[in-house]
Amino acid sequence: MTKITLIPGDGIGPEITAAALQIIEKSGADIEFEEYYAGVTALEKCGDILPAETVANIEKNTVALKGPLTTPLGTGFRSVNVQLRKIFDLYANVRPAKNFKGIRTPFDGVDLITVRENTEGLYTGIEYEINKDVTQAVRVITRPSTERVIKYAFDLAVSQGRKKVSVFHKSNIMKITDGLFTSVAEEIAKGYPGIECDYHIIDAACMKLVTNPEKFDVIVTSNLFGDIISDLTSGLIGGLGLTCGSNIGKDAAIFEAVHGSAPDIAGQNKANPTALLMAAVQMLYHIGQPDAAVKIQTAVERTIEEGKYTTVDIGGNTSCSDYAKAVIDNM
Ligand code: NAI
C-alpha cells in the first residue's frame, strides 16, 4: 500500500477533497492517505502556514495530493505553493488541457500539455522597494533549471507519442533571460530529431492559442508565462474546475488542481471536484497504479458526457457531493 500525503487545503479544498476521496476509494487504488495541513487552515489550526510536520510527511512519502491554498494579495505571507515547489525542487509543472465530450466550447480537438518551469523566472520572490514610488523584481533564468525543464518536456512528448514541442518566450524584449531560455531549448531540441520544435513569442502565442489551439501539442515555457497560459488553456476546455497540475521533482511530486481556493463559492457544496480528481489520476499513473487511474478518468468522462449530473461551473446544477455520487455510480 502506497502512503500519500493529503493536504485538503483552504476554501473549497475540503469539499472537493471529500468528494475526490470517496471516488478514489471506490476505484480500488492501493493507497493510504496521511492528512496534513498547509495554508490558511494550517495557520488557524497550528499557528504556521507550512508546519514542519507537513513538510516532513511529504519528504517521507515523496508524493502528495494537495487542495488549493489561499495566498493573501499584495501583502502577507509568501505563497505556500511557491514554498513547497522550492523546498522539494519541483521543477516541472505539468498541466494538461484536453476537451471533455459533453462540454461545449468554441474549439474541438484541444489536447495539449503545458510544461511550466516551476522554480525560478519571476517567481523567485526577489522583489523590493527602492523608494515608495519605485519597486523592482528580479527575473532569474539559469541554464541548469532551463535544461531540466526543457528536457522534461521533450521526454514527455516522446513517452506520450506526441509530435511537437512549442517554446513560448519573449526573447525579443528580454534578450538575456529569455535569450538563454530559447538557446538552451535549441540545443536540447537537437537531441530529439523525431520531435518537431517551434518557437512563439508569448503575446502572439496567446492569440494563436485562442484561435487555433488544436495546433499545439506540448508547450514549454518559463514560470510566469506558464502560470498565465495554463489558466488560459483551462478556459479553452471549459474552465478551472476541470484541469490539474503535477509538480514534478527528482525526489518528490505534488499533484493538485490548477484552480485556487475559490472563496466566492467556498462552503456552498457547489465546487467542481474534477480538477482534483484529474490530479489524483495523474498521481495514480505516477505511482504505478494505472488501472485505478483509468477507472476514475473513464467514470468522470462518462458523467460529464451524459450531462445529467454536472456542477454549476460547466452549466449544470448538481452539487459537489451529488456529482461525486454520480461518478461513483458510473464507475
Ligand atoms: P480561483 O481559481 O480560486 O477562482 C477563480 C474563479 O474560478 C472563481 O470564480 C471560482 O469560483 C472559480 N472556480 C475555481 N475553482 C473552481 C471549482 N473547482 N469549481 C467551480 N468553480 C471554480 O482564483 P482566485 O479567486 O484568483 O484565487 C483565490 C485564492 O486561491 C487566492 O488566495 C489565490 O492565491 C489562491 N490560488 C491558489 C492556487 C493553488 O493552491 N494551486 C492556484 C491559484 C490561486
mmCIF file of C-alpha atoms and ligand atoms in Angstrom:
data_model
loop_
_atom_site.group_PDB
_atom_site.id
_atom_site.type_symbol
_atom_site.label_atom_id
_atom_site.label_comp_id
_atom_site.label_asym_id
_atom_site.label_seq_id
_atom_site.Cartn_x
_atom_site.Cartn_y
_atom_site.Cartn_z
ATOM 1 C CA MET A 1 0.000 0.000 0.000
ATOM 2 C CA THR A 2 1.453 3.371 -1.054
ATOM 3 C CA LYS A 3 1.293 6.142 1.533
ATOM 4 C CA ILE A 4 0.362 9.561 0.152
ATOM 5 C CA THR A 5 0.356 12.895 1.958
ATOM 6 C CA LEU A 6 -3.041 14.576 1.676
ATOM 7 C CA ILE A 7 -3.439 18.346 2.125
ATOM 8 C CA PRO A 8 -7.138 19.265 1.787
ATOM 9 C CA GLY A 9 -6.277 22.974 1.620
ATOM 10 C CA ASP A 10 -8.338 26.151 2.011
ATOM 11 C CA GLY A 11 -11.696 27.470 0.753
ATOM 12 C CA ILE A 12 -13.319 24.818 -1.453
ATOM 13 C CA GLY A 13 -10.371 22.488 -0.730
ATOM 14 C CA PRO A 14 -12.048 20.352 1.973
ATOM 15 C CA GLU A 15 -15.269 19.971 -0.118
ATOM 16 C CA ILE A 16 -13.523 18.825 -3.302
ATOM 17 C CA THR A 17 -11.132 16.641 -1.285
ATOM 18 C CA ALA A 18 -14.031 14.851 0.459
ATOM 19 C CA ALA A 19 -15.658 14.201 -2.925
ATOM 20 C CA ALA A 20 -12.407 13.038 -4.511
ATOM 21 C CA LEU A 21 -11.570 10.712 -1.609
ATOM 22 C CA GLN A 22 -14.854 8.784 -1.935
ATOM 23 C CA ILE A 23 -14.221 8.263 -5.644
ATOM 24 C CA ILE A 24 -10.555 7.285 -5.184
ATOM 25 C CA GLU A 25 -11.558 4.768 -2.531
ATOM 26 C CA LYS A 26 -14.141 3.161 -4.860
ATOM 27 C CA SER A 27 -11.529 2.915 -7.632
ATOM 28 C CA GLY A 28 -9.678 0.268 -5.654
ATOM 29 C CA ALA A 29 -6.462 2.320 -5.564
ATOM 30 C CA ASP A 30 -3.983 0.697 -3.213
ATOM 31 C CA ILE A 31 -3.130 3.833 -1.268
ATOM 32 C CA GLU A 32 -3.354 5.187 2.249
ATOM 33 C CA PHE A 33 -3.686 8.932 2.740
ATOM 34 C CA GLU A 34 -1.964 10.710 5.632
ATOM 35 C CA GLU A 35 -3.672 14.062 6.200
ATOM 36 C CA TYR A 36 -1.685 17.214 6.980
ATOM 37 C CA TYR A 37 -2.389 20.941 6.918
ATOM 38 C CA ALA A 38 -0.928 23.834 4.972
ATOM 39 C CA GLY A 39 -2.043 27.373 4.116
ATOM 40 C CA VAL A 40 -4.598 29.443 5.989
ATOM 41 C CA THR A 41 -6.140 26.292 7.520
ATOM 42 C CA ALA A 42 -2.738 25.388 8.981
ATOM 43 C CA LEU A 43 -2.280 28.925 10.269
ATOM 44 C CA GLU A 44 -5.622 28.704 12.080
ATOM 45 C CA LYS A 45 -5.091 25.176 13.430
ATOM 46 C CA CYS A 46 -1.323 25.084 14.092
ATOM 47 C CA GLY A 47 -0.204 28.736 14.016
ATOM 48 C CA ASP A 48 2.028 28.141 10.996
ATOM 49 C CA ILE A 49 1.204 28.314 7.267
ATOM 50 C CA LEU A 50 3.525 25.430 6.480
ATOM 51 C CA PRO A 51 4.058 23.260 9.595
ATOM 52 C CA ALA A 52 7.297 21.269 9.780
ATOM 53 C CA GLU A 53 5.354 18.005 10.163
ATOM 54 C CA THR A 54 3.618 18.610 6.806
ATOM 55 C CA VAL A 55 6.966 19.093 5.081
ATOM 56 C CA ALA A 56 8.404 16.033 6.885
ATOM 57 C CA ASN A 57 5.463 13.860 5.800
ATOM 58 C CA ILE A 58 5.850 14.837 2.137
ATOM 59 C CA GLU A 59 9.573 14.148 2.452
ATOM 60 C CA LYS A 60 8.815 10.684 3.835
ATOM 61 C CA ASN A 61 6.087 9.744 1.340
ATOM 62 C CA THR A 62 7.577 11.654 -1.651
ATOM 63 C CA VAL A 63 4.087 12.011 -3.152
ATOM 64 C CA ALA A 64 1.284 14.392 -2.108
ATOM 65 C CA LEU A 65 -2.230 15.255 -3.277
ATOM 66 C CA LYS A 66 -2.960 18.862 -2.447
ATOM 67 C CA GLY A 67 -6.076 21.047 -2.469
ATOM 68 C CA PRO A 68 -5.836 24.783 -3.204
ATOM 69 C CA LEU A 69 -4.123 27.122 -0.746
ATOM 70 C CA THR A 70 -5.106 30.747 -0.238
ATOM 71 C CA THR A 71 -2.406 33.404 -0.631
ATOM 72 C CA PRO A 72 -3.122 36.964 0.525
ATOM 73 C CA LEU A 73 -2.956 39.516 -2.311
ATOM 74 C CA GLY A 74 -0.252 42.195 -2.235
ATOM 75 C CA THR A 75 0.748 41.756 1.397
ATOM 76 C CA GLY A 76 1.100 38.929 3.934
ATOM 77 C CA PHE A 77 2.912 35.597 3.779
ATOM 78 C CA ARG A 78 4.657 34.173 0.717
ATOM 79 C CA SER A 79 2.642 31.646 -1.316
ATOM 80 C CA VAL A 80 2.807 28.217 0.330
ATOM 81 C CA ASN A 81 2.587 26.646 -3.136
ATOM 82 C CA VAL A 82 5.708 28.506 -4.197
ATOM 83 C CA GLN A 83 7.418 27.489 -0.922
ATOM 84 C CA LEU A 84 6.590 23.796 -1.453
ATOM 85 C CA ARG A 85 7.871 23.932 -5.028
ATOM 86 C CA LYS A 86 11.120 25.456 -3.753
ATOM 87 C CA ILE A 87 11.585 23.101 -0.778
ATOM 88 C CA PHE A 88 11.113 19.967 -2.895
ATOM 89 C CA ASP A 89 12.679 21.441 -6.043
ATOM 90 C CA LEU A 90 9.560 20.590 -8.063
ATOM 91 C CA TYR A 91 10.940 21.967 -11.267
ATOM 92 C CA ALA A 92 8.299 20.950 -13.804
ATOM 93 C CA ASN A 93 4.646 21.933 -13.512
ATOM 94 C CA VAL A 94 2.711 19.801 -15.974
ATOM 95 C CA ARG A 95 -0.776 20.989 -16.895
ATOM 96 C CA PRO A 96 -2.777 19.028 -19.490
ATOM 97 C CA ALA A 97 -5.822 20.534 -21.227
ATOM 98 C CA LYS A 98 -8.000 18.194 -23.286
ATOM 99 C CA ASN A 99 -11.616 18.651 -24.406
ATOM 100 C CA PHE A 100 -14.249 16.713 -22.461
ATOM 101 C CA LYS A 101 -17.086 15.299 -24.569
ATOM 102 C CA GLY A 102 -20.272 16.951 -23.348
ATOM 103 C CA ILE A 103 -18.769 20.359 -22.578
ATOM 104 C CA ARG A 104 -19.456 22.799 -25.381
ATOM 105 C CA THR A 105 -16.546 25.143 -26.014
ATOM 106 C CA PRO A 106 -15.576 27.206 -29.069
ATOM 107 C CA PHE A 107 -12.988 24.558 -30.067
ATOM 108 C CA ASP A 108 -12.812 20.815 -30.606
ATOM 109 C CA GLY A 109 -9.537 18.968 -30.794
ATOM 110 C CA VAL A 110 -7.778 20.673 -27.893
ATOM 111 C CA ASP A 111 -5.283 18.182 -26.488
ATOM 112 C CA LEU A 112 -2.195 19.921 -25.227
ATOM 113 C CA ILE A 113 0.111 19.894 -22.222
ATOM 114 C CA THR A 114 1.809 22.945 -20.768
ATOM 115 C CA VAL A 115 5.118 22.296 -19.024
ATOM 116 C CA ARG A 116 5.909 25.297 -16.877
ATOM 117 C CA GLU A 117 9.299 25.943 -15.255
ATOM 118 C CA ASN A 118 8.331 25.971 -11.622
ATOM 119 C CA THR A 119 11.244 27.209 -9.518
ATOM 120 C CA GLU A 120 12.599 30.461 -10.926
ATOM 121 C CA GLY A 121 11.689 33.109 -13.543
ATOM 122 C CA LEU A 122 9.745 35.973 -11.985
ATOM 123 C CA TYR A 123 8.586 33.846 -9.024
ATOM 124 C CA THR A 124 11.851 33.754 -7.098
ATOM 125 C CA GLY A 125 10.405 36.244 -4.609
ATOM 126 C CA ILE A 126 13.312 38.664 -5.114
ATOM 127 C CA GLU A 127 11.274 41.862 -5.013
ATOM 128 C CA TYR A 128 11.982 45.082 -3.241
ATOM 129 C CA GLU A 129 11.052 48.690 -2.857
ATOM 130 C CA ILE A 130 13.712 51.162 -3.956
ATOM 131 C CA ASN A 131 11.609 54.022 -2.640
ATOM 132 C CA LYS A 132 7.886 54.370 -2.073
ATOM 133 C CA ASP A 133 7.282 55.070 -5.781
ATOM 134 C CA VAL A 134 9.775 52.657 -7.316
ATOM 135 C CA THR A 135 9.751 48.873 -6.931
ATOM 136 C CA GLN A 136 11.759 46.134 -8.568
ATOM 137 C CA ALA A 137 11.550 42.368 -9.138
ATOM 138 C CA VAL A 138 14.328 40.094 -10.337
ATOM 139 C CA ARG A 139 13.727 37.538 -13.083
ATOM 140 C CA VAL A 140 16.131 34.620 -12.798
ATOM 141 C CA ILE A 141 16.681 32.179 -15.662
ATOM 142 C CA THR A 142 19.532 29.699 -15.232
ATOM 143 C CA ARG A 143 20.934 27.122 -17.622
ATOM 144 C CA PRO A 144 20.527 24.092 -15.264
ATOM 145 C CA SER A 145 16.861 24.824 -14.458
ATOM 146 C CA THR A 146 16.076 25.571 -18.089
ATOM 147 C CA GLU A 147 17.860 22.439 -19.301
ATOM 148 C CA ARG A 148 15.976 20.105 -16.972
ATOM 149 C CA VAL A 149 12.519 21.527 -17.678
ATOM 150 C CA ILE A 150 13.014 21.573 -21.447
ATOM 151 C CA LYS A 151 14.404 18.062 -21.346
ATOM 152 C CA TYR A 152 11.365 17.041 -19.259
ATOM 153 C CA ALA A 153 9.038 18.492 -21.958
ATOM 154 C CA PHE A 154 10.790 16.585 -24.757
ATOM 155 C CA ASP A 155 10.868 13.334 -22.761
ATOM 156 C CA LEU A 156 7.154 13.765 -22.014
ATOM 157 C CA ALA A 157 6.463 14.271 -25.733
ATOM 158 C CA VAL A 158 8.369 11.066 -26.544
ATOM 159 C CA SER A 159 6.750 8.994 -23.762
ATOM 160 C CA GLN A 160 3.231 10.088 -24.779
ATOM 161 C CA GLY A 161 3.795 9.675 -28.512
ATOM 162 C CA ARG A 162 3.351 13.389 -29.113
ATOM 163 C CA LYS A 163 4.787 15.134 -32.158
ATOM 164 C CA LYS A 164 5.757 18.688 -31.266
ATOM 165 C CA VAL A 165 7.205 20.875 -28.514
ATOM 166 C CA SER A 166 6.465 24.610 -28.723
ATOM 167 C CA VAL A 167 8.698 27.001 -26.781
ATOM 168 C CA PHE A 168 6.934 30.182 -25.581
ATOM 169 C CA HIS A 169 9.250 33.116 -24.793
ATOM 170 C CA LYS A 170 9.775 36.862 -25.028
ATOM 171 C CA SER A 171 13.378 36.898 -26.156
ATOM 172 C CA ASN A 172 12.781 39.831 -28.499
ATOM 173 C CA ILE A 173 12.484 42.047 -25.377
ATOM 174 C CA MET A 174 14.109 40.023 -22.563
ATOM 175 C CA LYS A 175 17.096 39.250 -24.734
ATOM 176 C CA ILE A 176 19.352 37.929 -21.979
ATOM 177 C CA THR A 177 16.998 35.894 -19.785
ATOM 178 C CA ASP A 178 14.699 34.537 -22.489
ATOM 179 C CA GLY A 179 17.654 34.540 -24.882
ATOM 180 C CA LEU A 180 19.167 31.889 -22.610
ATOM 181 C CA PHE A 181 15.846 30.018 -22.345
ATOM 182 C CA THR A 182 15.456 29.757 -26.142
ATOM 183 C CA SER A 183 19.108 28.964 -26.863
ATOM 184 C CA VAL A 184 19.034 26.107 -24.320
ATOM 185 C CA ALA A 185 15.836 24.859 -25.998
ATOM 186 C CA GLU A 186 17.545 24.923 -29.392
ATOM 187 C CA GLU A 187 20.445 22.861 -28.031
ATOM 188 C CA ILE A 188 18.204 20.289 -26.370
ATOM 189 C CA ALA A 189 15.861 20.007 -29.370
ATOM 190 C CA LYS A 190 18.796 18.720 -31.439
ATOM 191 C CA GLY A 191 18.830 15.591 -29.267
ATOM 192 C CA TYR A 192 15.200 14.790 -30.224
ATOM 193 C CA PRO A 193 15.168 14.605 -34.038
ATOM 194 C CA GLY A 194 11.778 12.820 -34.036
ATOM 195 C CA ILE A 195 10.029 15.728 -32.274
ATOM 196 C CA GLU A 196 9.248 18.928 -34.136
ATOM 197 C CA CYS A 197 10.184 22.062 -32.181
ATOM 198 C CA ASP A 198 8.875 25.568 -32.831
ATOM 199 C CA TYR A 199 9.182 28.930 -31.094
ATOM 200 C CA HIS A 200 6.500 31.534 -30.374
ATOM 201 C CA ILE A 201 6.697 34.971 -28.780
ATOM 202 C CA ILE A 202 4.347 34.796 -25.804
ATOM 203 C CA ASP A 203 1.894 37.519 -26.882
ATOM 204 C CA ALA A 204 1.419 36.057 -30.370
ATOM 205 C CA ALA A 205 1.260 32.594 -28.783
ATOM 206 C CA CYS A 206 -1.766 33.704 -26.712
ATOM 207 C CA MET A 207 -3.536 34.854 -29.880
ATOM 208 C CA LYS A 208 -2.742 31.542 -31.599
ATOM 209 C CA LEU A 209 -3.970 29.598 -28.559
ATOM 210 C CA VAL A 210 -7.368 31.281 -28.703
ATOM 211 C CA THR A 211 -7.714 30.921 -32.485
ATOM 212 C CA ASN A 212 -6.099 27.552 -33.316
ATOM 213 C CA PRO A 213 -5.454 25.695 -30.050
ATOM 214 C CA GLU A 214 -5.542 22.324 -31.814
ATOM 215 C CA LYS A 215 -2.207 23.201 -33.458
ATOM 216 C CA PHE A 216 -0.400 22.898 -30.092
ATOM 217 C CA ASP A 217 0.834 19.668 -28.559
ATOM 218 C CA VAL A 218 3.427 20.131 -25.759
ATOM 219 C CA ILE A 219 4.256 23.699 -24.695
ATOM 220 C CA VAL A 220 7.255 24.557 -22.553
ATOM 221 C CA THR A 221 7.785 27.976 -21.018
ATOM 222 C CA SER A 222 9.066 29.947 -18.050
ATOM 223 C CA ASN A 223 7.240 30.319 -14.737
ATOM 224 C CA LEU A 224 5.022 33.412 -15.122
ATOM 225 C CA PHE A 225 4.101 32.740 -18.761
ATOM 226 C CA GLY A 226 3.288 29.130 -17.874
ATOM 227 C CA ASP A 227 1.115 30.206 -14.951
ATOM 228 C CA ILE A 228 -0.916 32.519 -17.178
ATOM 229 C CA ILE A 229 -1.245 30.391 -20.289
ATOM 230 C CA SER A 230 -2.178 27.242 -18.358
ATOM 231 C CA ASP A 231 -5.226 29.065 -16.947
ATOM 232 C CA LEU A 232 -5.947 30.238 -20.494
ATOM 233 C CA THR A 233 -5.820 26.640 -21.723
ATOM 234 C CA SER A 234 -8.158 25.613 -18.866
ATOM 235 C CA GLY A 235 -10.598 28.151 -20.280
ATOM 236 C CA LEU A 236 -10.310 26.537 -23.711
ATOM 237 C CA ILE A 237 -11.739 23.267 -22.420
ATOM 238 C CA GLY A 238 -14.390 24.602 -20.040
ATOM 239 C CA GLY A 239 -12.759 26.270 -17.053
ATOM 240 C CA LEU A 240 -10.643 25.983 -13.969
ATOM 241 C CA GLY A 241 -12.809 23.312 -12.358
ATOM 242 C CA LEU A 242 -11.505 20.748 -14.849
ATOM 243 C CA THR A 243 -7.727 20.992 -15.055
ATOM 244 C CA CYS A 244 -4.981 19.594 -12.890
ATOM 245 C CA GLY A 245 -1.302 20.234 -12.389
ATOM 246 C CA SER A 246 1.522 17.875 -11.465
ATOM 247 C CA ASN A 247 4.532 19.427 -9.744
ATOM 248 C CA ILE A 248 7.397 17.092 -10.524
ATOM 249 C CA GLY A 249 10.838 16.979 -8.940
ATOM 250 C CA LYS A 250 13.640 14.440 -8.849
ATOM 251 C CA ASP A 251 12.749 13.225 -5.328
ATOM 252 C CA ALA A 252 9.104 14.260 -4.816
ATOM 253 C CA ALA A 253 5.896 15.103 -6.655
ATOM 254 C CA ILE A 254 2.833 17.113 -5.611
ATOM 255 C CA PHE A 255 -0.421 16.761 -7.535
ATOM 256 C CA GLU A 256 -3.051 19.498 -7.382
ATOM 257 C CA ALA A 257 -5.934 21.233 -9.107
ATOM 258 C CA VAL A 258 -4.854 24.243 -11.184
ATOM 259 C CA HIS A 259 -7.505 26.460 -9.598
ATOM 260 C CA GLY A 260 -7.374 28.344 -6.323
ATOM 261 C CA SER A 261 -9.443 28.200 -3.141
ATOM 262 C CA ALA A 262 -12.449 29.910 -4.831
ATOM 263 C CA PRO A 263 -13.585 31.949 -1.788
ATOM 264 C CA ASP A 264 -16.662 33.126 -3.732
ATOM 265 C CA ILE A 265 -18.204 29.619 -3.630
ATOM 266 C CA ALA A 266 -16.446 28.052 -0.608
ATOM 267 C CA GLY A 267 -18.704 26.227 1.856
ATOM 268 C CA GLN A 268 -21.628 26.068 -0.600
ATOM 269 C CA ASN A 269 -21.143 22.496 -1.901
ATOM 270 C CA LYS A 270 -21.023 23.972 -5.418
ATOM 271 C CA ALA A 271 -17.409 23.398 -6.429
ATOM 272 C CA ASN A 272 -16.417 21.046 -9.208
ATOM 273 C CA PRO A 273 -14.042 18.372 -7.845
ATOM 274 C CA THR A 274 -12.988 17.219 -11.349
ATOM 275 C CA ALA A 275 -9.683 19.121 -11.361
ATOM 276 C CA LEU A 276 -8.580 17.482 -8.116
ATOM 277 C CA LEU A 277 -9.780 14.106 -9.406
ATOM 278 C CA MET A 278 -7.734 14.534 -12.576
ATOM 279 C CA ALA A 279 -4.779 15.374 -10.315
ATOM 280 C CA ALA A 280 -5.418 12.092 -8.500
ATOM 281 C CA VAL A 281 -5.471 10.322 -11.879
ATOM 282 C CA GLN A 282 -2.039 11.763 -12.722
ATOM 283 C CA MET A 283 -0.834 10.770 -9.244
ATOM 284 C CA LEU A 284 -2.024 7.170 -9.712
ATOM 285 C CA TYR A 285 -0.127 6.916 -13.019
ATOM 286 C CA HIS A 286 2.930 8.363 -11.269
ATOM 287 C CA ILE A 287 2.870 5.705 -8.531
ATOM 288 C CA GLY A 288 2.270 2.888 -10.996
ATOM 289 C CA GLN A 289 -1.456 2.256 -10.462
ATOM 290 C CA PRO A 290 -2.843 2.841 -13.973
ATOM 291 C CA ASP A 291 -5.921 0.600 -13.503
ATOM 292 C CA ALA A 292 -7.367 2.828 -10.781
ATOM 293 C CA ALA A 293 -6.389 5.923 -12.812
ATOM 294 C CA VAL A 294 -8.249 4.693 -15.902
ATOM 295 C CA LYS A 295 -11.316 3.749 -13.798
ATOM 296 C CA ILE A 296 -11.590 7.243 -12.327
ATOM 297 C CA GLN A 297 -10.915 9.042 -15.590
ATOM 298 C CA THR A 298 -13.449 6.952 -17.516
ATOM 299 C CA ALA A 299 -16.132 7.472 -14.848
ATOM 300 C CA VAL A 300 -15.541 11.238 -14.800
ATOM 301 C CA GLU A 301 -15.647 11.454 -18.603
ATOM 302 C CA ARG A 302 -18.831 9.387 -18.744
ATOM 303 C CA THR A 303 -20.541 11.505 -16.081
ATOM 304 C CA ILE A 304 -19.648 14.751 -17.855
ATOM 305 C CA GLU A 305 -20.626 13.402 -21.293
ATOM 306 C CA GLU A 306 -24.034 12.214 -20.006
ATOM 307 C CA GLY A 307 -24.570 15.748 -18.711
ATOM 308 C CA LYS A 308 -27.261 14.765 -16.180
ATOM 309 C CA TYR A 309 -25.195 15.476 -13.090
ATOM 310 C CA THR A 310 -22.733 18.279 -13.688
ATOM 311 C CA THR A 311 -21.679 21.177 -11.494
ATOM 312 C CA VAL A 312 -22.649 24.828 -11.910
ATOM 313 C CA ASP A 313 -19.325 25.974 -13.432
ATOM 314 C CA ILE A 314 -19.910 23.796 -16.512
ATOM 315 C CA GLY A 315 -23.588 24.627 -16.927
ATOM 316 C CA GLY A 316 -25.230 22.059 -14.622
ATOM 317 C CA ASN A 317 -26.902 22.380 -11.241
ATOM 318 C CA THR A 318 -25.559 19.361 -9.355
ATOM 319 C CA SER A 319 -23.799 19.825 -6.021
ATOM 320 C CA CYS A 320 -20.209 18.757 -5.463
ATOM 321 C CA SER A 321 -21.288 15.797 -3.308
ATOM 322 C CA ASP A 322 -24.025 14.614 -5.722
ATOM 323 C CA TYR A 323 -21.587 14.827 -8.623
ATOM 324 C CA ALA A 324 -19.240 12.554 -6.644
ATOM 325 C CA LYS A 325 -22.101 10.046 -6.198
ATOM 326 C CA ALA A 326 -22.809 10.155 -9.956
ATOM 327 C CA VAL A 327 -19.150 9.485 -10.761
ATOM 328 C CA ILE A 328 -19.156 6.523 -8.349
ATOM 329 C CA ASP A 329 -22.345 5.180 -9.990
ATOM 330 C CA ASN A 330 -20.584 5.410 -13.352
ATOM 331 C CA MET A 331 -17.512 3.559 -12.165
HETATM 332 P P1 NAI B 1 -9.701 30.702 -8.097
HETATM 333 O O1 NAI B 1 -9.143 29.705 -9.037
HETATM 334 O O2 NAI B 1 -9.838 30.310 -6.689
HETATM 335 O O3 NAI B 1 -11.160 31.162 -8.615
HETATM 336 C C1 NAI B 1 -11.374 31.788 -9.885
HETATM 337 C C2 NAI B 1 -12.834 31.553 -10.320
HETATM 338 O O4 NAI B 1 -12.982 30.182 -10.703
HETATM 339 C C3 NAI B 1 -13.821 31.791 -9.196
HETATM 340 O O5 NAI B 1 -14.989 32.369 -9.746
HETATM 341 C C4 NAI B 1 -14.123 30.400 -8.659
HETATM 342 O O6 NAI B 1 -15.400 30.261 -8.085
HETATM 343 C C5 NAI B 1 -13.980 29.547 -9.916
HETATM 344 N N1 NAI B 1 -13.510 28.189 -9.569
HETATM 345 C C6 NAI B 1 -12.246 27.848 -9.212
HETATM 346 N N2 NAI B 1 -12.202 26.547 -8.948
HETATM 347 C C7 NAI B 1 -13.439 26.053 -9.133
HETATM 348 C C8 NAI B 1 -14.011 24.749 -9.000
HETATM 349 N N3 NAI B 1 -13.294 23.680 -8.627
HETATM 350 N N4 NAI B 1 -15.330 24.618 -9.253
HETATM 351 C C9 NAI B 1 -16.073 25.658 -9.647
HETATM 352 N N5 NAI B 1 -15.581 26.917 -9.797
HETATM 353 C C10 NAI B 1 -14.281 27.108 -9.538
HETATM 354 O O7 NAI B 1 -8.811 32.009 -8.255
HETATM 355 P P2 NAI B 1 -8.728 33.309 -7.346
HETATM 356 O O8 NAI B 1 -10.089 33.713 -6.894
HETATM 357 O O9 NAI B 1 -7.932 34.240 -8.142
HETATM 358 O O10 NAI B 1 -7.861 32.890 -6.085
HETATM 359 C C11 NAI B 1 -8.388 32.561 -4.810
HETATM 360 C C12 NAI B 1 -7.244 32.142 -3.906
HETATM 361 O O11 NAI B 1 -6.651 30.932 -4.383
HETATM 362 C C13 NAI B 1 -6.092 33.172 -3.817
HETATM 363 O O12 NAI B 1 -5.694 33.252 -2.476
HETATM 364 C C14 NAI B 1 -5.006 32.563 -4.690
HETATM 365 O O13 NAI B 1 -3.719 32.957 -4.300
HETATM 366 C C15 NAI B 1 -5.225 31.072 -4.445
HETATM 367 N N6 NAI B 1 -4.727 30.220 -5.524
HETATM 368 C C16 NAI B 1 -4.175 29.008 -5.154
HETATM 369 C C17 NAI B 1 -3.751 28.118 -6.088
HETATM 370 C C18 NAI B 1 -3.219 26.792 -5.632
HETATM 371 O O14 NAI B 1 -3.275 26.487 -4.458
HETATM 372 N N7 NAI B 1 -2.677 25.978 -6.527
HETATM 373 C C19 NAI B 1 -3.843 28.412 -7.548
HETATM 374 C C20 NAI B 1 -4.485 29.679 -7.827
HETATM 375 C C21 NAI B 1 -4.887 30.542 -6.851
#
